[in-house]
């Protein structure tokens, strides 16, 4: 079979000021042969930081454009599609934290489902020019595994949290727009990411920052829930590979071949910190506290990524040991970033800049 080589000129990235979106935009502009422009639309929720891309904006001039837009606002989004003659979409924007979805699912339904619907409708309206709509999704749509087995692209959807249910709904809409209208789509379902720019509510950055501050490290339940960790740049390379070369209408599972129980991840974070920034007294492992379990907590995620490996020649490059150490070093060096994302003053600054 001849290899697909998609050419995209005006690429809309949604949620580009979040963790993976930021890494993706930097990756595409700095490390690929893409020579078009990227238009980043982001609502700037608590999780979005336009400053992440300030250096990118300086370096790439009009090849990088930022628009503060809520994907739930159809008319605002339509103006962006028209103004920049969008021919391709990479859709990251989402409410992304499971614990928040348990406390307040409403925003997840709006952004993850209705926001995706708006994007699909606008993509359909310019289908004659559309090269690709890529949807970034999660392995959590498949539900929970027992001790054995792996998620494949054929695993039935069984989402257990409001977050994963909303992502599952968006995946189904993307699939339906391909089957019904022939929209050129691809989907990737990836395991847990970690790396620079991750908001410190997710396990790894939360543990790094709490441990640095000498605060308790809350491990849910018995700490034996298993996640498959992938370094964020490996995920970005997988998404770009699928966008450039993946078969239209296909989904691809992406994983790190790195299953770990949470407690072992937290212990590794403590050990790296003890080495890089030693403290007098006991190890930071002493800060670990087992706390009440998350409701509906999925026990184990594990990905079979043989499809993307065999058909598109993608495999993860970073090992967990090197990736985690790089990540810890990044948080140690980026104290200003951490202070800003954690402070209310930063929210007020964003409001003043973009309203
Ligand atoms: P994140 O929470 O760090 O970033 C989300 C971004 O979307 C933020 O910049 C936020 O401001 C923006 N956003 C939220 N609502 C919006 C709206 N209504 N309109 C416009 N922008 C909005 O999330 P992330 O971890 O970078 O995840 C990005 C995508 O990747 C999500 O779709 C998520 O489901 C998926 N994913 C994440 C992981 C992971 O481990 N983090 C793994 C697999 C898939
Ligand atoms: P998280 O980073 O929230 O990702 P997800 O729920 O999408 O997998 O959590 C990763 C794992 O770590 C998950 O099993 C829940 C657990 N966890 C804790 O034990 N303590 C915490 O404080 C957090 C945020 C997560």
XYZ file of C-alpha atoms and ligand atoms in Angstrom:
424
model
C 0.000 0.000 0.000
C 1.303 3.477 -0.820
C 1.992 5.623 2.189
C -0.308 8.605 2.792
C 1.443 12.015 3.006
C -1.050 14.676 4.067
C -0.095 18.287 3.452
C -1.695 20.776 5.834
C -1.336 24.548 5.552
C -3.666 26.219 8.045
C -3.827 23.947 11.045
C -6.293 24.710 13.826
C -5.121 23.387 17.184
C -7.690 23.530 19.983
C -6.604 23.672 23.625
C -3.034 24.545 22.627
C -2.373 26.388 25.888
C -2.840 23.212 27.940
C -0.294 20.536 28.761
C -0.237 18.346 25.652
C -1.350 21.096 23.254
C 1.598 23.301 24.260
C 4.057 20.442 23.770
C 2.422 19.543 20.441
C 2.621 23.051 18.985
C 6.270 23.356 20.000
C 6.988 19.907 18.580
C 5.347 20.526 15.206
C 6.923 23.950 14.662
C 10.372 22.992 15.931
C 10.809 19.350 14.954
C 8.834 18.559 11.811
C 8.804 19.676 8.172
C 5.414 21.409 8.598
C 5.731 24.781 6.873
C 2.202 26.160 7.268
C 0.730 28.106 10.177
C -0.855 27.013 13.411
C -3.907 28.785 14.804
C -4.334 27.949 18.478
C -7.829 28.459 19.928
C -8.098 28.172 23.667
C -10.616 29.432 26.202
C -7.888 29.771 28.863
C -9.553 27.878 31.656
C -7.545 27.320 34.857
C -5.574 24.744 32.804
C -4.583 27.008 29.903
C -1.502 29.244 29.949
C -0.761 31.342 26.853
C 2.640 32.234 28.325
C 3.738 28.653 27.625
C 3.948 29.661 23.986
C 5.298 33.203 24.342
C 8.723 32.070 23.091
C 7.114 30.161 20.212
C 5.143 33.266 19.213
C 8.344 35.346 19.151
C 10.284 32.742 17.231
C 7.712 31.776 14.634
C 6.022 35.143 14.002
C 2.858 34.823 11.915
C 3.251 31.047 11.627
C 1.805 30.876 15.162
C -1.451 32.672 15.975
C -3.365 32.631 19.241
C -7.113 33.286 19.509
C -8.862 33.233 22.878
C -12.003 31.361 21.878
C -14.346 28.999 23.692
C -15.129 26.031 21.423
C -18.655 26.037 22.841
C -19.264 29.415 21.138
C -20.141 28.444 17.589
C -20.049 31.894 15.988
C -16.662 32.787 17.472
C -15.294 29.494 16.245
C -16.803 30.006 12.778
C -15.021 33.350 12.475
C -11.699 31.620 13.179
C -12.323 28.931 10.550
C -13.157 31.582 7.954
C -10.535 34.166 8.838
C -7.648 31.702 8.695
C -9.041 29.445 5.961
C -8.599 26.393 8.187
C -7.872 23.165 6.276
C -7.010 20.830 9.166
C -7.822 20.420 12.857
C -6.037 18.806 15.777
C -8.509 18.795 18.641
C -7.118 18.757 22.192
C -9.422 21.207 24.007
C -11.177 19.448 26.852
C -11.873 19.408 30.510
C -9.346 16.732 31.382
C -9.261 15.920 35.091
C -11.225 12.910 36.366
C -11.536 14.208 39.956
C -13.027 17.493 38.739
C -15.494 15.573 36.557
C -16.724 13.739 39.646
C -17.311 16.987 41.535
C -18.808 18.901 38.584
C -19.546 17.046 35.342
C -21.373 19.932 33.609
C -18.324 21.614 32.058
C -17.185 18.208 30.746
C -20.452 17.682 28.912
C -20.303 21.173 27.436
C -16.688 21.363 26.296
C -15.975 17.734 25.530
C -19.243 16.888 23.799
C -20.844 20.119 22.588
C -17.487 21.727 21.828
C -16.476 18.730 19.704
C -19.844 18.828 17.955
C -19.296 22.514 17.043
C -15.881 21.742 15.588
C -17.232 18.832 13.576
C -20.049 20.969 12.177
C -17.625 23.694 11.108
C -15.267 21.136 9.615
C -18.194 19.626 7.693
C -19.188 23.054 6.402
C -15.812 23.295 4.638
C -15.422 19.656 3.778
C -14.329 20.483 0.227
C -11.146 22.046 1.642
C -10.669 19.862 4.711
C -7.543 17.706 4.703
C -8.050 16.173 8.159
C -9.842 16.388 11.491
C -7.708 14.667 14.127
C -9.334 13.950 17.480
C -7.107 13.457 20.529
C -8.633 11.002 22.964
C -7.807 8.770 25.870
C -7.582 5.073 26.721
C -9.996 5.767 29.614
C -12.933 5.357 27.172
C -12.307 1.588 27.345
C -12.966 1.403 31.097
C -10.935 -0.703 33.468
C -8.832 -3.846 32.970
C -8.288 -6.653 35.464
C -4.827 -8.041 36.104
C -4.511 -9.376 32.540
C -4.988 -8.086 29.002
C -4.595 -4.887 27.004
C -6.846 -2.343 25.300
C -6.849 -2.717 21.522
C -8.668 -0.607 18.931
C -11.407 -3.277 19.025
C -12.025 -3.130 22.789
C -15.644 -2.091 23.464
C -16.155 1.309 25.088
C -17.052 1.126 28.814
C -16.271 4.546 30.317
C -16.618 4.805 34.091
C -16.133 8.495 34.973
C -17.987 11.554 33.690
C -14.671 12.578 32.081
C -14.209 9.317 30.185
C -17.911 9.158 29.280
C -17.713 12.644 27.772
C -14.579 11.703 25.818
C -16.285 8.494 24.643
C -19.246 10.549 23.408
C -16.913 12.838 21.467
C -15.082 9.854 19.935
C -18.439 8.473 18.771
C -19.409 11.795 17.200
C -16.111 11.931 15.314
C -16.629 8.390 14.062
C -20.228 9.166 13.049
C -19.163 12.245 11.047
C -16.772 10.046 9.122
C -19.279 7.256 8.502
C -22.243 9.530 7.779
C -20.717 12.528 6.008
C -17.384 11.154 4.887
C -15.467 13.691 6.994
C -11.737 12.838 6.806
C -10.946 11.974 10.415
C -8.370 10.135 12.488
C -8.527 9.407 16.226
C -5.812 8.551 18.751
C -6.530 7.004 22.166
C -3.540 7.499 24.420
C -2.528 6.408 27.902
C -1.464 8.719 30.778
C 0.996 11.414 29.764
C 3.593 13.146 31.902
C 6.218 15.819 31.253
C 6.709 19.615 31.159
C 3.718 21.998 31.467
C 1.333 19.495 33.092
C -1.047 21.249 35.460
C -0.227 20.295 39.066
C -3.521 18.572 39.760
C -2.484 15.371 37.941
C -0.600 12.666 39.829
C 3.021 13.285 38.841
C 3.298 17.098 39.032
C 1.134 17.158 42.163
C 3.469 14.710 43.884
C 6.584 16.606 42.757
C 5.317 19.916 44.110
C 3.850 18.542 47.336
C 7.045 16.640 48.056
C 9.127 19.775 47.426
C 6.914 21.708 49.833
C 7.131 18.941 52.448
C 3.373 18.374 52.206
C 1.520 15.031 52.355
C 1.446 12.882 49.197
C -2.146 11.593 48.909
C -2.282 8.147 47.298
C -5.810 6.943 46.579
C -6.970 3.572 47.924
C -4.233 0.957 48.201
C -1.974 2.632 45.629
C -2.038 -0.470 43.432
C -4.067 1.091 40.571
C -2.012 0.794 37.423
C -1.482 3.373 34.675
C 0.632 3.115 31.512
C 2.825 6.249 31.471
C 3.987 7.912 28.247
C 6.331 10.900 27.993
C 4.478 13.763 26.358
C 6.856 14.274 23.416
C 6.364 10.626 22.423
C 2.600 11.282 22.370
C 3.078 14.431 20.261
C 5.168 12.485 17.748
C 2.470 9.793 17.631
C -0.262 12.355 16.924
C 1.776 14.011 14.191
C 2.594 10.609 12.650
C -1.109 9.723 12.555
C -2.008 13.128 11.119
C 0.563 12.894 8.352
C 0.371 9.213 7.514
C -2.551 7.526 9.323
C -5.381 5.961 7.334
C -8.495 8.113 7.131
C -11.327 6.917 9.377
C -8.981 4.867 11.569
C -8.284 4.994 15.291
C -4.855 4.323 16.807
C -4.025 3.321 20.381
C -0.903 4.978 21.782
C 0.900 3.779 24.914
C 4.198 3.785 26.727
C 4.739 0.043 27.356
C 5.253 1.213 30.901
C 2.671 -0.053 33.369
C 3.241 1.080 36.939
C 1.215 0.961 40.158
C 0.668 4.497 41.470
C 2.580 3.860 44.683
C 5.716 2.954 42.732
C 5.418 6.121 40.643
C 5.152 8.228 43.802
C 8.114 6.441 45.390
C 10.201 7.091 42.271
C 9.311 10.796 42.386
C 10.420 10.898 46.052
C 13.698 9.129 45.305
C 14.580 11.408 42.377
C 13.859 14.490 44.498
C 15.895 13.119 47.415
C 18.800 12.740 45.012
C 18.476 16.035 43.134
C 17.537 18.161 46.106
C 18.530 16.350 49.302
C 16.897 17.309 52.588
C 18.159 16.650 56.104
C 16.121 13.950 57.800
C 14.028 11.104 56.449
C 13.235 10.393 52.810
C 10.330 12.166 51.178
C 8.690 8.724 51.006
C 7.653 9.459 54.610
C 5.189 12.034 53.244
C 3.110 9.334 51.503
C -0.422 9.004 52.918
C -3.000 6.473 51.744
C -6.302 8.340 51.475
C -9.928 7.550 50.622
C -10.263 6.032 47.151
C -11.631 7.911 44.141
C -15.250 6.835 43.393
C -15.385 4.505 40.380
C -11.565 4.400 40.316
C -10.417 2.387 37.275
C -8.038 -0.353 38.423
C -5.757 -0.801 35.483
C -5.099 0.693 32.040
C -2.721 -0.988 29.586
C -2.383 -0.346 25.883
C -1.667 -2.634 22.978
C -0.111 -0.214 20.484
C 0.897 -2.773 17.869
C -1.303 -1.116 15.221
C 0.553 2.226 15.233
C 3.878 0.432 15.673
C 3.361 -1.897 12.744
C 1.489 0.346 10.326
C 3.157 3.708 11.073
C 6.461 2.645 12.620
C 5.911 4.576 15.884
C 7.302 3.426 19.226
C 7.964 5.352 22.439
C 11.547 6.632 22.739
C 11.739 7.867 26.307
C 12.090 5.395 29.171
C 10.170 6.108 32.363
C 13.367 6.563 34.385
C 14.821 9.188 32.004
C 11.448 10.836 31.317
C 10.582 11.142 34.992
C 13.955 12.613 35.877
C 13.638 15.163 33.046
C 10.168 16.035 34.309
C 11.277 16.496 37.913
C 14.174 18.692 36.747
C 11.757 20.790 34.659
C 9.538 21.485 37.689
C 12.601 22.303 39.794
C 13.765 24.812 37.192
C 10.361 26.344 36.426
C 9.445 27.658 39.856
C 8.065 30.873 38.361
C 5.721 28.913 36.052
C 4.553 26.857 39.015
C 3.908 29.912 41.174
C 1.990 31.579 38.383
C -0.300 28.658 37.533
C -0.991 28.149 41.213
C -1.774 31.794 41.989
C -5.053 33.640 41.698
C -3.058 36.646 40.507
C -2.258 34.741 37.336
C -5.956 34.222 36.584
C -6.518 37.941 36.999
C -3.612 38.695 34.662
C -5.122 36.449 31.990
C -8.491 38.140 32.370
C -6.861 41.553 31.928
C -4.859 40.451 28.869
C -7.562 38.713 26.933
C -10.828 40.440 27.745
P -5.242 20.232 29.885
O -6.366 20.262 30.874
O -3.851 20.449 30.355
O -5.520 21.333 28.753
C -6.789 21.544 28.191
C -6.755 22.850 27.416
O -8.049 23.030 26.804
C -6.505 24.078 28.301
O -5.587 24.946 27.681
C -7.882 24.727 28.395
O -7.829 26.140 28.593
C -8.494 24.355 27.041
N -9.957 24.367 27.070
C -10.770 23.796 27.989
N -12.059 24.073 27.684
C -12.057 24.790 26.529
C -13.068 25.345 25.719
N -14.370 25.235 26.033
N -12.707 26.021 24.598
C -11.392 26.157 24.268
N -10.395 25.671 25.021
C -10.709 24.983 26.141
O -5.398 18.857 29.115
P -4.280 17.903 28.497
O -3.790 16.980 29.552
O -3.312 18.712 27.721
O -5.166 17.023 27.490
C -5.385 17.456 26.152
C -6.239 16.431 25.433
O -5.589 15.177 25.445
C -7.607 16.205 26.057
O -8.551 16.074 25.017
C -7.451 14.914 26.828
O -8.674 14.217 26.913
C -6.455 14.179 25.958
N -5.606 13.191 26.662
C -4.913 13.565 27.767
C -4.099 12.620 28.403
C -3.274 13.006 29.607
O -2.653 12.123 30.219
N -3.190 14.261 30.000
C -3.999 11.332 27.887
C -4.725 10.987 26.740
C -5.530 11.941 26.137
P -4.517 11.310 37.289
O -3.184 11.968 37.102
O -5.641 12.126 37.846
O -4.908 10.656 35.882
P -6.137 9.652 35.507
O -7.098 9.627 36.620
O -6.685 10.295 34.286
O -5.479 8.327 35.248
O -4.326 10.053 38.243
C -3.419 9.001 37.921
C -3.588 7.918 38.961
O -3.141 8.427 40.226
C -5.031 7.494 39.174
O -5.062 6.081 39.445
C -5.470 8.247 40.423
C -4.190 8.381 41.208
N -4.049 9.593 42.042
C -3.700 9.486 43.379
O -3.510 8.369 43.919
N -3.562 10.628 44.114
C -3.777 11.870 43.574
O -3.663 12.891 44.309
C -4.128 11.961 42.196
C -4.376 13.311 41.553
C -4.245 10.797 41.454
